[in-house]
Amino acid sequence: MPEEALLKIEKVSKHFGGIYAVNNVSLDIHEGGIWSMVGPNGSGKSTLFNTILGLYKPDEGTISFKGERINNMYPYQIYARGLVNSFQTPRIFHSMTILDNMLVAARGHQGDSMWNSLFMRKKWQKQEEKLIDEALNLLEFVELNRMAFSPAAELSGGQRKLLELAKVLMAKPTLLLLDEPAAGINPVLAKKIFRKLNEISRNGTTFLIIEHRLDLLFEFASWTYVLNKGSIIATGKPKDIVNNPVFYQAYLGEE
Amino acid sequence: MDINWAQILLNSVITGSIYLIGAIGLSVTYRLSNFSNFAHAEFITLGAFIGYWVSSQLGWGLLPAFIIAFLLTGTVSLLCYRGIFQPLAKRGASTIHLMIASIAVGFIIRYSIGAGWGWTPQYFLNTWTTYEVGAIRITGLWLLLILVTLTSALTMHFALMRTKLGKAIRASSSNPELAAASGINVNRVILITWFIGAGLAAIAGIFRGASTQVWPMTGWDIILPIFAVVVLGGIGNYHGAIVAAFIIGLTENIGVVALTNLGLATEYRMALAFLIIIITLIVKPQGLAMFFRRA
Amino acid sequence: MSIIPYLLDFVVFVGIFGIMALSLNLEYGFTGLANFGKVAFFLIGAYTYAILSQTGAPFYLCLIASALTSAIGGLLISLPALRLREDYLAIVTLTTGEILRLIVKSEDWIGGGIWGITVSPAIKMTGASPTSKILVNIGLVFICMAICFIIIQLLTHSPYGRVIRAIREDEVAAEALGKNRSKYKAQIFMLGSAMAGIAGGLFAQYLRFIDPYMFLPIVTFTVWIMVLLGGPANNWGALLGAALVQLFDRGTNLIKDYFTLPIDPTNLQYILFGVLIILVLLYRPQGLLKESEIKTEALRSARARGSTAKNREG
Ligand SMILES: Nc1ncnc2c1ncn2[C@@H]1O[C@H](COP(=O)(O)OP(=O)(O)OP(=O)(O)O)[C@@H](O)[C@H]1O
Ligand SMILES: [Mg+2]
């Protein structure tokens, strides 16, 4: 393992009014593989993700990515550094086509700048062609390619989830945070997706995934953090964690 | 220069009073219906015209003028809400679409008034005695205004705090879903606030009309200071609005003195209220509401 | 009154308001920025043009200056306001417009205060007939409109256009996908204001006289009607809306000349305006023309490939 953690979270807290959604959490994610996070509903997993991404400002603590402090940055700056997330509730652009949703997410599209889009149209047209190919491949993988040119508003709930996932893969991030990517997806496709993520993780993208489905974690995740009431209560290999009594107590409530 | 501070203070109270009665309805409906109703300006104008018509054209006196203006304007407001804003909201219109629709409704009312009464300014026929108490001068109209403002402010305060309807209004404005879930008929609450709010706007219109002139722009002339009261007080916050109204009143009246001394046009006193809107929205959009529990 | 100058006058106004509608469409239709102070930038452009024309500057310099001052005004106003909720932005921009009008009204040294300011002929047309003067104006207005149209068309059918539409739909999601939403909004606000400034300059150049009463909030509202009627996020829609609203305006004015009505036609005109916009919002909230999809060459060829692939399968 490399010495320095890819993502380092130190003593991070985030509260809403009186509720400590995230309470003094510290954790390290190192480069490579699939990392996971589990915990009962409302334990603060999504809040932690949104705090890492800069959508919420942490009340306390520091977050660093590749050794650089990111907890005072805007989300777009964090994205530019290769740290990207997918939302638990998909946030897609309804009136745009599915393909356009994918293309918005691409990182470093030269046509994103006003000057280029007006005066350097040749420059990004080539890039756009390549990006469209990539996007269509990803869409084919999540079985949405036939709808590529339809408005995203026409998608079903599960399909929106799939688009949310496919779209962040367009960014080719260094670290990708996925918030329950398999929720609402049929089990066969969910498994296929995890296999694909596993394959991608071998090509330089590290994953941190929130997932309630333990069978998928057993098979694919190398490490897991258990969050309960905003704090990390256990950590280890998924197989070992499930044998930890603390884990059951968290899910079943106080006995 | 000799500055008559007592008079300035009194004038501020008077200006603030009109703004306050004009602002309450706008503030509460903004909060409950989620858009700022620009046609509120025309509720003020309509009130002024109905008041003028009843008291000066029909010669029935002021009290009937107040009552009829309140009821008729309230009814027009209800019709606008039921006939236009609610159907739009049901069809999923955005806040911006609702705001544009309210400007359109304002046009319809304003120019209908223009068609009915014409655009030449009209004046109330009442004459008011002027009283001099020490250094300050006050007319009967102002005394009446202060009386009406005090009564309605106190009535509203106790109604909001003590009555079932008041509690329902407060609950609906702080959390509509929760209010609906706990058995409050939020829709009915909204209808009532549209009615009363516009009725009060009509009263403000009569006072404004009686002290200046009555013409189709009577309401639009003061809608931005009224917006300043709504915004500074915190949208939907009654007690905040009271404080804000007098702050805006003071700013305008002290502003006039300051502007004259600086050699600037007194027209800028309006600009002060406008600046308050801009600064509040940018710096602290919840306005003075941060000092008050939701009311 | 002869019909020809009247028609030509109509065409000039369609052009000037076409530019206004295009620029509001860029701001609101594509980016979701509810600018309720459009008239402020129209005013800045018009006064810049008028003041500069009096120094003897040629029309193109005056127009460029109009665009620049409005753009700077747009930037100054947008910077603090960009992170505001949409309805707050609307109120702030509306108020800004009123402050600006108050300033030009009260400060005689800027543009003559309430007495207004005459615009020197920045295009030398001594001896030309009134009709040919209008024709020159039409030419100028439509060249400017064409340039604005092409710029917006290029911008909205590009990856940039995709980003601003994403910001309109969900600005937080767009930011989480790496888009600096404040930067994009400021750029759009500047560009939109520059175009409104050009429209203002053309307005001053054509009328040869301006005063503060020409820049009431109603101008803003008229432009909004054009965009909402024509169809937000469709540039042809903005032009169609501008033409229709002008037509409506002229139509009701013509009625005034030829018929006697029991109601004053000016009042009737605005009442009908109000009714029209409410009907549009109720029954055709997307406007007459629907939002135009993003078109780039790469997308077009991908779509063509997609359909041939489907045909082969089928
Ligand atoms: N924006 C917010 N405002 C107030 N409270 C919030 C907000 N977001 C989350 N919370 C609260 O913080 C706590 C943690 O929520 P969070 O969404 O992080 O849970 P989670 O672990 O992702 O749950 P789930 O598995 O159901 O997605 C909950 O009690 C929730 O009510
Ligand atoms: Mg969650």
mmCIF file of N, CA and C in Angstrom, chain A residues 53 55 74-77 79-80 83-85 87 91-97 99-101 103-107 109-114 117-118 121-122 124-125 128-129 132-133 136 145-147 149-151 167-168, chain C residues 83 150-155 157-163 165-181 183-184 187-188 191 291 293-299 301-306 310 313:
data_model
loop_
_atom_site.group_PDB
_atom_site.id
_atom_site.type_symbol
_atom_site.label_atom_id
_atom_site.label_comp_id
_atom_site.label_asym_id
_atom_site.label_seq_id
_atom_site.Cartn_x
_atom_site.Cartn_y
_atom_site.Cartn_z
ATOM 1 N N LEU A 53 -17.738 15.796 -0.787
ATOM 2 C CA LEU A 53 -17.856 16.399 -2.107
ATOM 3 C C LEU A 53 -17.956 17.920 -2.071
ATOM 4 N N LEU A 55 -20.481 19.648 -0.918
ATOM 5 C CA LEU A 55 -21.853 20.160 -0.966
ATOM 6 C C LEU A 55 -22.272 20.662 0.409
ATOM 7 N N TYR A 74 -14.948 24.409 -3.496
ATOM 8 C CA TYR A 74 -16.254 24.249 -4.124
ATOM 9 C C TYR A 74 -16.319 22.869 -4.779
ATOM 10 N N PRO A 75 -17.524 22.323 -4.915
ATOM 11 C CA PRO A 75 -17.654 21.003 -5.532
ATOM 12 C C PRO A 75 -16.969 20.895 -6.891
ATOM 13 N N TYR A 76 -17.045 21.969 -7.702
ATOM 14 C CA TYR A 76 -16.459 21.825 -9.040
ATOM 15 C C TYR A 76 -14.946 21.697 -8.983
ATOM 16 N N GLN A 77 -14.341 22.293 -7.936
ATOM 17 C CA GLN A 77 -12.887 22.175 -7.806
ATOM 18 C C GLN A 77 -12.502 20.769 -7.385
ATOM 19 N N TYR A 79 -14.231 18.090 -8.016
ATOM 20 C CA TYR A 79 -14.448 17.262 -9.200
ATOM 21 C C TYR A 79 -13.242 17.342 -10.128
ATOM 22 N N ALA A 80 -12.737 18.562 -10.305
ATOM 23 C CA ALA A 80 -11.618 18.742 -11.222
ATOM 24 C C ALA A 80 -10.390 17.957 -10.768
ATOM 25 N N LEU A 83 -12.178 13.645 -7.887
ATOM 26 C CA LEU A 83 -13.030 13.032 -6.862
ATOM 27 C C LEU A 83 -14.485 13.339 -7.214
ATOM 28 N N VAL A 84 -15.232 12.285 -7.525
ATOM 29 C CA VAL A 84 -16.566 12.455 -8.097
ATOM 30 C C VAL A 84 -17.549 11.560 -7.350
ATOM 31 N N ASN A 85 -18.819 11.969 -7.314
ATOM 32 C CA ASN A 85 -19.781 11.072 -6.673
ATOM 33 C C ASN A 85 -21.068 10.938 -7.463
ATOM 34 N N PHE A 87 -25.266 10.504 -6.797
ATOM 35 C CA PHE A 87 -26.215 10.761 -5.718
ATOM 36 C C PHE A 87 -27.112 9.557 -5.478
ATOM 37 N N ARG A 91 -29.819 12.755 -9.626
ATOM 38 C CA ARG A 91 -30.046 14.152 -10.008
ATOM 39 C C ARG A 91 -29.675 14.251 -11.467
ATOM 40 N N ILE A 92 -30.682 14.009 -12.309
ATOM 41 C CA ILE A 92 -30.407 14.065 -13.736
ATOM 42 C C ILE A 92 -31.079 15.301 -14.314
ATOM 43 N N PHE A 93 -30.688 15.645 -15.522
ATOM 44 C CA PHE A 93 -31.215 16.855 -16.160
ATOM 45 C C PHE A 93 -32.374 16.451 -17.059
ATOM 46 N N HIS A 94 -33.574 16.653 -16.552
ATOM 47 C CA HIS A 94 -34.747 16.013 -17.149
ATOM 48 C C HIS A 94 -35.033 16.396 -18.585
ATOM 49 N N SER A 95 -34.854 17.668 -18.930
ATOM 50 C CA SER A 95 -35.286 18.063 -20.275
ATOM 51 C C SER A 95 -34.215 17.752 -21.319
ATOM 52 N N MET A 96 -33.033 17.319 -20.854
ATOM 53 C CA MET A 96 -31.977 17.010 -21.818
ATOM 54 C C MET A 96 -32.025 15.531 -22.193
ATOM 55 N N THR A 97 -31.461 15.201 -23.356
ATOM 56 C CA THR A 97 -31.467 13.790 -23.750
ATOM 57 C C THR A 97 -30.512 13.013 -22.838
ATOM 58 N N LEU A 99 -28.153 11.080 -23.719
ATOM 59 C CA LEU A 99 -26.777 11.231 -24.188
ATOM 60 C C LEU A 99 -26.192 12.572 -23.718
ATOM 61 N N ASP A 100 -26.980 13.630 -23.786
ATOM 62 C CA ASP A 100 -26.488 14.932 -23.310
ATOM 63 C C ASP A 100 -26.194 14.897 -21.815
ATOM 64 N N ASN A 101 -27.013 14.186 -21.061
ATOM 65 C CA ASN A 101 -26.727 14.004 -19.637
ATOM 66 C C ASN A 101 -25.348 13.389 -19.440
ATOM 67 N N LEU A 103 -22.828 13.508 -21.582
ATOM 68 C CA LEU A 103 -21.756 14.380 -22.076
ATOM 69 C C LEU A 103 -21.470 15.541 -21.117
ATOM 70 N N VAL A 104 -22.487 15.999 -20.399
ATOM 71 C CA VAL A 104 -22.247 17.062 -19.419
ATOM 72 C C VAL A 104 -21.209 16.610 -18.404
ATOM 73 N N ALA A 105 -21.274 15.320 -18.084
ATOM 74 C CA ALA A 105 -20.427 14.825 -17.002
ATOM 75 C C ALA A 105 -18.973 14.624 -17.410
ATOM 76 N N ALA A 106 -18.703 14.635 -18.717
ATOM 77 C CA ALA A 106 -17.330 14.372 -19.156
ATOM 78 C C ALA A 106 -16.380 15.404 -18.562
ATOM 79 N N ARG A 107 -15.194 14.902 -18.196
ATOM 80 C CA ARG A 107 -14.235 15.822 -17.585
ATOM 81 C C ARG A 107 -13.338 16.416 -18.675
ATOM 82 N N HIS A 109 -13.963 18.599 -21.145
ATOM 83 C CA HIS A 109 -14.476 18.825 -22.493
ATOM 84 C C HIS A 109 -14.129 20.250 -22.904
ATOM 85 N N GLN A 110 -13.381 20.368 -24.008
ATOM 86 C CA GLN A 110 -12.887 21.703 -24.378
ATOM 87 C C GLN A 110 -14.002 22.654 -24.777
ATOM 88 N N GLY A 111 -15.098 22.087 -25.257
ATOM 89 C CA GLY A 111 -16.216 22.937 -25.662
ATOM 90 C C GLY A 111 -16.992 23.519 -24.499
ATOM 91 N N ASP A 112 -16.609 23.169 -23.273
ATOM 92 C CA ASP A 112 -17.306 23.726 -22.116
ATOM 93 C C ASP A 112 -17.021 25.215 -21.937
ATOM 94 N N SER A 113 -15.993 25.718 -22.617
ATOM 95 C CA SER A 113 -15.690 27.140 -22.425
ATOM 96 C C SER A 113 -16.378 27.965 -23.506
ATOM 97 N N MET A 114 -16.738 29.179 -23.126
ATOM 98 C CA MET A 114 -17.490 30.040 -24.036
ATOM 99 C C MET A 114 -16.692 30.330 -25.299
ATOM 100 N N SER A 117 -16.442 27.281 -27.578
ATOM 101 C CA SER A 117 -17.684 26.854 -28.196
ATOM 102 C C SER A 117 -18.088 27.812 -29.312
ATOM 103 N N LEU A 118 -17.622 29.064 -29.229
ATOM 104 C CA LEU A 118 -17.949 30.017 -30.292
ATOM 105 C C LEU A 118 -16.950 29.963 -31.439
ATOM 106 N N ARG A 121 -14.705 25.660 -32.908
ATOM 107 C CA ARG A 121 -15.641 24.538 -32.985
ATOM 108 C C ARG A 121 -14.966 23.273 -33.501
ATOM 109 N N LYS A 122 -13.987 23.423 -34.401
ATOM 110 C CA LYS A 122 -13.269 22.250 -34.913
ATOM 111 C C LYS A 122 -12.584 21.501 -33.765
ATOM 112 N N TRP A 124 -13.189 21.053 -30.590
ATOM 113 C CA TRP A 124 -13.856 20.118 -29.699
ATOM 114 C C TRP A 124 -14.768 19.135 -30.414
ATOM 115 N N GLN A 125 -15.039 19.376 -31.698
ATOM 116 C CA GLN A 125 -15.920 18.436 -32.392
ATOM 117 C C GLN A 125 -15.327 17.030 -32.388
ATOM 118 N N GLU A 128 -15.624 15.595 -29.035
ATOM 119 C CA GLU A 128 -17.015 15.251 -28.770
ATOM 120 C C GLU A 128 -17.368 13.900 -29.410
ATOM 121 N N GLU A 129 -16.831 13.660 -30.621
ATOM 122 C CA GLU A 129 -17.104 12.368 -31.262
ATOM 123 C C GLU A 129 -16.621 11.212 -30.393
ATOM 124 N N ILE A 132 -18.798 10.819 -27.373
ATOM 125 C CA ILE A 132 -20.087 10.202 -27.689
ATOM 126 C C ILE A 132 -19.929 8.682 -27.781
ATOM 127 N N ASP A 133 -18.830 8.237 -28.401
ATOM 128 C CA ASP A 133 -18.606 6.790 -28.471
ATOM 129 C C ASP A 133 -18.517 6.180 -27.083
ATOM 130 N N LEU A 136 -21.917 6.152 -25.468
ATOM 131 C CA LEU A 136 -22.814 5.126 -25.988
ATOM 132 C C LEU A 136 -22.427 3.741 -25.483
ATOM 133 N N ASN A 145 -28.828 2.321 -24.126
ATOM 134 C CA ASN A 145 -28.368 2.886 -25.393
ATOM 135 C C ASN A 145 -29.488 3.136 -26.389
ATOM 136 N N ARG A 146 -30.533 2.310 -26.315
ATOM 137 C CA ARG A 146 -31.632 2.497 -27.278
ATOM 138 C C ARG A 146 -32.401 3.791 -27.020
ATOM 139 N N MET A 147 -32.235 4.320 -25.794
ATOM 140 C CA MET A 147 -32.958 5.552 -25.465
ATOM 141 C C MET A 147 -32.040 6.765 -25.483
ATOM 142 N N PHE A 149 -31.214 9.068 -27.319
ATOM 143 C CA PHE A 149 -31.655 10.374 -27.820
ATOM 144 C C PHE A 149 -33.022 10.790 -27.278
ATOM 145 N N SER A 150 -33.503 10.062 -26.278
ATOM 146 C CA SER A 150 -34.783 10.470 -25.668
ATOM 147 C C SER A 150 -34.511 11.373 -24.476
ATOM 148 N N PRO A 151 -35.494 12.212 -24.125
ATOM 149 C CA PRO A 151 -35.312 13.058 -22.933
ATOM 150 C C PRO A 151 -35.207 12.199 -21.673
ATOM 151 N N LYS A 167 -23.287 8.143 -15.872
ATOM 152 C CA LYS A 167 -22.839 9.503 -16.116
ATOM 153 C C LYS A 167 -21.575 9.819 -15.312
ATOM 154 N N VAL A 168 -21.485 9.346 -14.080
ATOM 155 C CA VAL A 168 -20.253 9.658 -13.338
ATOM 156 C C VAL A 168 -19.076 8.835 -13.840
ATOM 157 N N ARG C 83 -25.663 33.705 -6.483
ATOM 158 C CA ARG C 83 -25.995 32.547 -5.667
ATOM 159 C C ARG C 83 -27.372 32.682 -5.029
ATOM 160 N N ILE C 150 -26.759 34.524 -34.281
ATOM 161 C CA ILE C 150 -25.740 33.515 -34.608
ATOM 162 C C ILE C 150 -24.918 33.176 -33.368
ATOM 163 N N ILE C 151 -24.534 34.194 -32.614
ATOM 164 C CA ILE C 151 -23.730 33.941 -31.406
ATOM 165 C C ILE C 151 -24.493 33.028 -30.443
ATOM 166 N N ILE C 152 -25.754 33.370 -30.206
ATOM 167 C CA ILE C 152 -26.514 32.557 -29.241
ATOM 168 C C ILE C 152 -26.747 31.162 -29.787
ATOM 169 N N GLN C 153 -27.002 31.094 -31.082
ATOM 170 C CA GLN C 153 -27.235 29.789 -31.692
ATOM 171 C C GLN C 153 -25.991 28.901 -31.555
ATOM 172 N N LEU C 154 -24.822 29.463 -31.848
ATOM 173 C CA LEU C 154 -23.578 28.700 -31.726
ATOM 174 C C LEU C 154 -23.364 28.262 -30.280
ATOM 175 N N LEU C 155 -23.626 29.190 -29.384
ATOM 176 C CA LEU C 155 -23.357 28.940 -27.977
ATOM 177 C C LEU C 155 -24.274 27.857 -27.417
ATOM 178 N N HIS C 157 -25.861 25.539 -29.063
ATOM 179 C CA HIS C 157 -25.691 24.223 -29.680
ATOM 180 C C HIS C 157 -24.232 23.818 -29.609
ATOM 181 N N SER C 158 -23.767 23.703 -28.399
ATOM 182 C CA SER C 158 -22.369 23.351 -28.165
ATOM 183 C C SER C 158 -22.301 22.776 -26.759
ATOM 184 N N PRO C 159 -21.151 22.216 -26.394
ATOM 185 C CA PRO C 159 -21.024 21.725 -25.012
ATOM 186 C C PRO C 159 -21.324 22.826 -23.993
ATOM 187 N N TYR C 160 -20.988 24.067 -24.337
ATOM 188 C CA TYR C 160 -21.303 25.179 -23.435
ATOM 189 C C TYR C 160 -22.810 25.267 -23.206
ATOM 190 N N GLY C 161 -23.565 25.127 -24.287
ATOM 191 C CA GLY C 161 -25.018 25.175 -24.181
ATOM 192 C C GLY C 161 -25.555 24.055 -23.310
ATOM 193 N N ARG C 162 -24.871 22.915 -23.373
ATOM 194 C CA ARG C 162 -25.262 21.788 -22.540
ATOM 195 C C ARG C 162 -25.064 22.143 -21.062
ATOM 196 N N VAL C 163 -23.946 22.795 -20.776
ATOM 197 C CA VAL C 163 -23.659 23.144 -19.382
ATOM 198 C C VAL C 163 -24.695 24.137 -18.843
ATOM 199 N N ARG C 165 -27.711 24.627 -19.805
ATOM 200 C CA ARG C 165 -29.009 23.982 -19.608
ATOM 201 C C ARG C 165 -28.985 23.109 -18.346
ATOM 202 N N ALA C 166 -27.851 22.461 -18.125
ATOM 203 C CA ALA C 166 -27.735 21.647 -16.909
ATOM 204 C C ALA C 166 -27.860 22.538 -15.677
ATOM 205 N N ILE C 167 -27.256 23.714 -15.725
ATOM 206 C CA ILE C 167 -27.351 24.644 -14.597
ATOM 207 C C ILE C 167 -28.800 25.063 -14.383
ATOM 208 N N ARG C 168 -29.519 25.268 -15.481
ATOM 209 C CA ARG C 168 -30.924 25.636 -15.368
ATOM 210 C C ARG C 168 -31.731 24.518 -14.687
ATOM 211 N N GLU C 169 -31.430 23.265 -15.054
ATOM 212 C CA GLU C 169 -32.213 22.159 -14.532
ATOM 213 C C GLU C 169 -31.908 21.878 -13.061
ATOM 214 N N ASP C 170 -30.633 21.869 -12.712
ATOM 215 C CA ASP C 170 -30.242 21.524 -11.344
ATOM 216 C C ASP C 170 -28.819 22.027 -11.127
ATOM 217 N N GLU C 171 -28.714 23.231 -10.577
ATOM 218 C CA GLU C 171 -27.391 23.844 -10.539
ATOM 219 C C GLU C 171 -26.438 23.134 -9.590
ATOM 220 N N VAL C 172 -26.987 22.524 -8.536
ATOM 221 C CA VAL C 172 -26.107 21.808 -7.607
ATOM 222 C C VAL C 172 -25.528 20.576 -8.286
ATOM 223 N N ALA C 173 -26.399 19.851 -9.006
ATOM 224 C CA ALA C 173 -25.913 18.674 -9.724
ATOM 225 C C ALA C 173 -24.872 19.082 -10.759
ATOM 226 N N ALA C 174 -25.097 20.212 -11.435
ATOM 227 C CA ALA C 174 -24.136 20.664 -12.438
ATOM 228 C C ALA C 174 -22.806 20.987 -11.777
ATOM 229 N N GLU C 175 -22.862 21.596 -10.615
ATOM 230 C CA GLU C 175 -21.613 21.924 -9.926
ATOM 231 C C GLU C 175 -20.899 20.653 -9.479
ATOM 232 N N ALA C 176 -21.687 19.662 -9.033
ATOM 233 C CA ALA C 176 -21.068 18.392 -8.630
ATOM 234 C C ALA C 176 -20.443 17.689 -9.827
ATOM 235 N N LEU C 177 -20.838 18.068 -11.038
ATOM 236 C CA LEU C 177 -20.204 17.509 -12.232
ATOM 237 C C LEU C 177 -19.128 18.447 -12.768
ATOM 238 N N GLY C 178 -18.615 19.285 -11.884
ATOM 239 C CA GLY C 178 -17.426 20.049 -12.233
ATOM 240 C C GLY C 178 -17.659 21.372 -12.922
ATOM 241 N N LYS C 179 -18.904 21.836 -12.944
ATOM 242 C CA LYS C 179 -19.141 23.102 -13.629
ATOM 243 C C LYS C 179 -19.182 24.232 -12.608
ATOM 244 N N ASN C 180 -18.383 25.240 -12.838
ATOM 245 C CA ASN C 180 -18.340 26.398 -11.953
ATOM 246 C C ASN C 180 -19.555 27.264 -12.260
ATOM 247 N N ARG C 181 -20.628 27.027 -11.503
ATOM 248 C CA ARG C 181 -21.892 27.636 -11.912
ATOM 249 C C ARG C 181 -21.859 29.161 -11.845
ATOM 250 N N LYS C 183 -19.374 31.108 -12.470
ATOM 251 C CA LYS C 183 -18.674 31.628 -13.642
ATOM 252 C C LYS C 183 -19.599 31.614 -14.856
ATOM 253 N N TYR C 184 -20.272 30.490 -15.053
ATOM 254 C CA TYR C 184 -21.163 30.399 -16.209
ATOM 255 C C TYR C 184 -22.275 31.438 -16.130
ATOM 256 N N GLN C 187 -20.962 34.881 -16.910
ATOM 257 C CA GLN C 187 -20.711 35.045 -18.350
ATOM 258 C C GLN C 187 -22.012 35.295 -19.106
ATOM 259 N N ILE C 188 -23.025 34.482 -18.779
ATOM 260 C CA ILE C 188 -24.300 34.618 -19.480
ATOM 261 C C ILE C 188 -24.917 35.980 -19.182
ATOM 262 N N LEU C 191 -23.051 38.571 -21.229
ATOM 263 C CA LEU C 191 -23.354 38.508 -22.659
ATOM 264 C C LEU C 191 -24.785 38.989 -22.912
ATOM 265 N N GLU C 291 -38.736 23.722 -26.817
ATOM 266 C CA GLU C 291 -37.294 23.851 -26.608
ATOM 267 C C GLU C 291 -36.521 23.126 -27.694
ATOM 268 N N GLU C 293 -33.553 21.000 -29.162
ATOM 269 C CA GLU C 293 -32.537 20.080 -28.659
ATOM 270 C C GLU C 293 -31.147 20.570 -29.041
ATOM 271 N N ILE C 294 -30.158 20.170 -28.258
ATOM 272 C CA ILE C 294 -28.788 20.559 -28.587
ATOM 273 C C ILE C 294 -28.355 19.827 -29.854
ATOM 274 N N LYS C 295 -27.814 20.584 -30.797
ATOM 275 C CA LYS C 295 -27.338 19.948 -32.033
ATOM 276 C C LYS C 295 -25.876 20.304 -32.230
ATOM 277 N N THR C 296 -25.029 19.285 -32.273
ATOM 278 C CA THR C 296 -23.659 19.512 -32.720
ATOM 279 C C THR C 296 -23.431 18.511 -33.850
ATOM 280 N N GLU C 297 -22.398 18.739 -34.627
ATOM 281 C CA GLU C 297 -22.165 17.826 -35.747
ATOM 282 C C GLU C 297 -21.957 16.413 -35.262
ATOM 283 N N ALA C 298 -21.189 16.292 -34.167
ATOM 284 C CA ALA C 298 -20.890 14.956 -33.654
ATOM 285 C C ALA C 298 -22.181 14.249 -33.240
ATOM 286 N N LEU C 299 -23.072 14.999 -32.604
ATOM 287 C CA LEU C 299 -24.337 14.389 -32.192
ATOM 288 C C LEU C 299 -25.142 13.963 -33.411
ATOM 289 N N SER C 301 -24.101 13.110 -36.376
ATOM 290 C CA SER C 301 -23.612 11.911 -37.058
ATOM 291 C C SER C 301 -23.843 10.682 -36.184
ATOM 292 N N ALA C 302 -23.732 10.854 -34.854
ATOM 293 C CA ALA C 302 -23.997 9.709 -33.976
ATOM 294 C C ALA C 302 -25.440 9.247 -34.126
ATOM 295 N N ARG C 303 -26.308 10.207 -34.238
ATOM 296 C CA ARG C 303 -27.723 9.876 -34.365
ATOM 297 C C ARG C 303 -27.972 9.158 -35.697
ATOM 298 N N ALA C 304 -27.314 9.641 -36.739
ATOM 299 C CA ALA C 304 -27.477 9.008 -38.047
ATOM 300 C C ALA C 304 -26.983 7.563 -37.993
ATOM 301 N N ARG C 305 -25.800 7.379 -37.370
ATOM 302 C CA ARG C 305 -25.274 6.015 -37.236
ATOM 303 C C ARG C 305 -26.243 5.145 -36.450
ATOM 304 N N GLY C 306 -26.779 5.730 -35.371
ATOM 305 C CA GLY C 306 -27.706 4.975 -34.521
ATOM 306 C C GLY C 306 -28.901 4.486 -35.304
ATOM 307 N N LYS C 310 -29.999 0.632 -36.170
ATOM 308 C CA LYS C 310 -31.308 0.093 -35.794
ATOM 309 C C LYS C 310 -31.993 -0.528 -37.006
ATOM 310 N N GLU C 313 -30.572 -3.900 -37.729
ATOM 311 C CA GLU C 313 -31.095 -4.905 -36.788
ATOM 312 C C GLU C 313 -32.503 -5.331 -37.174
#
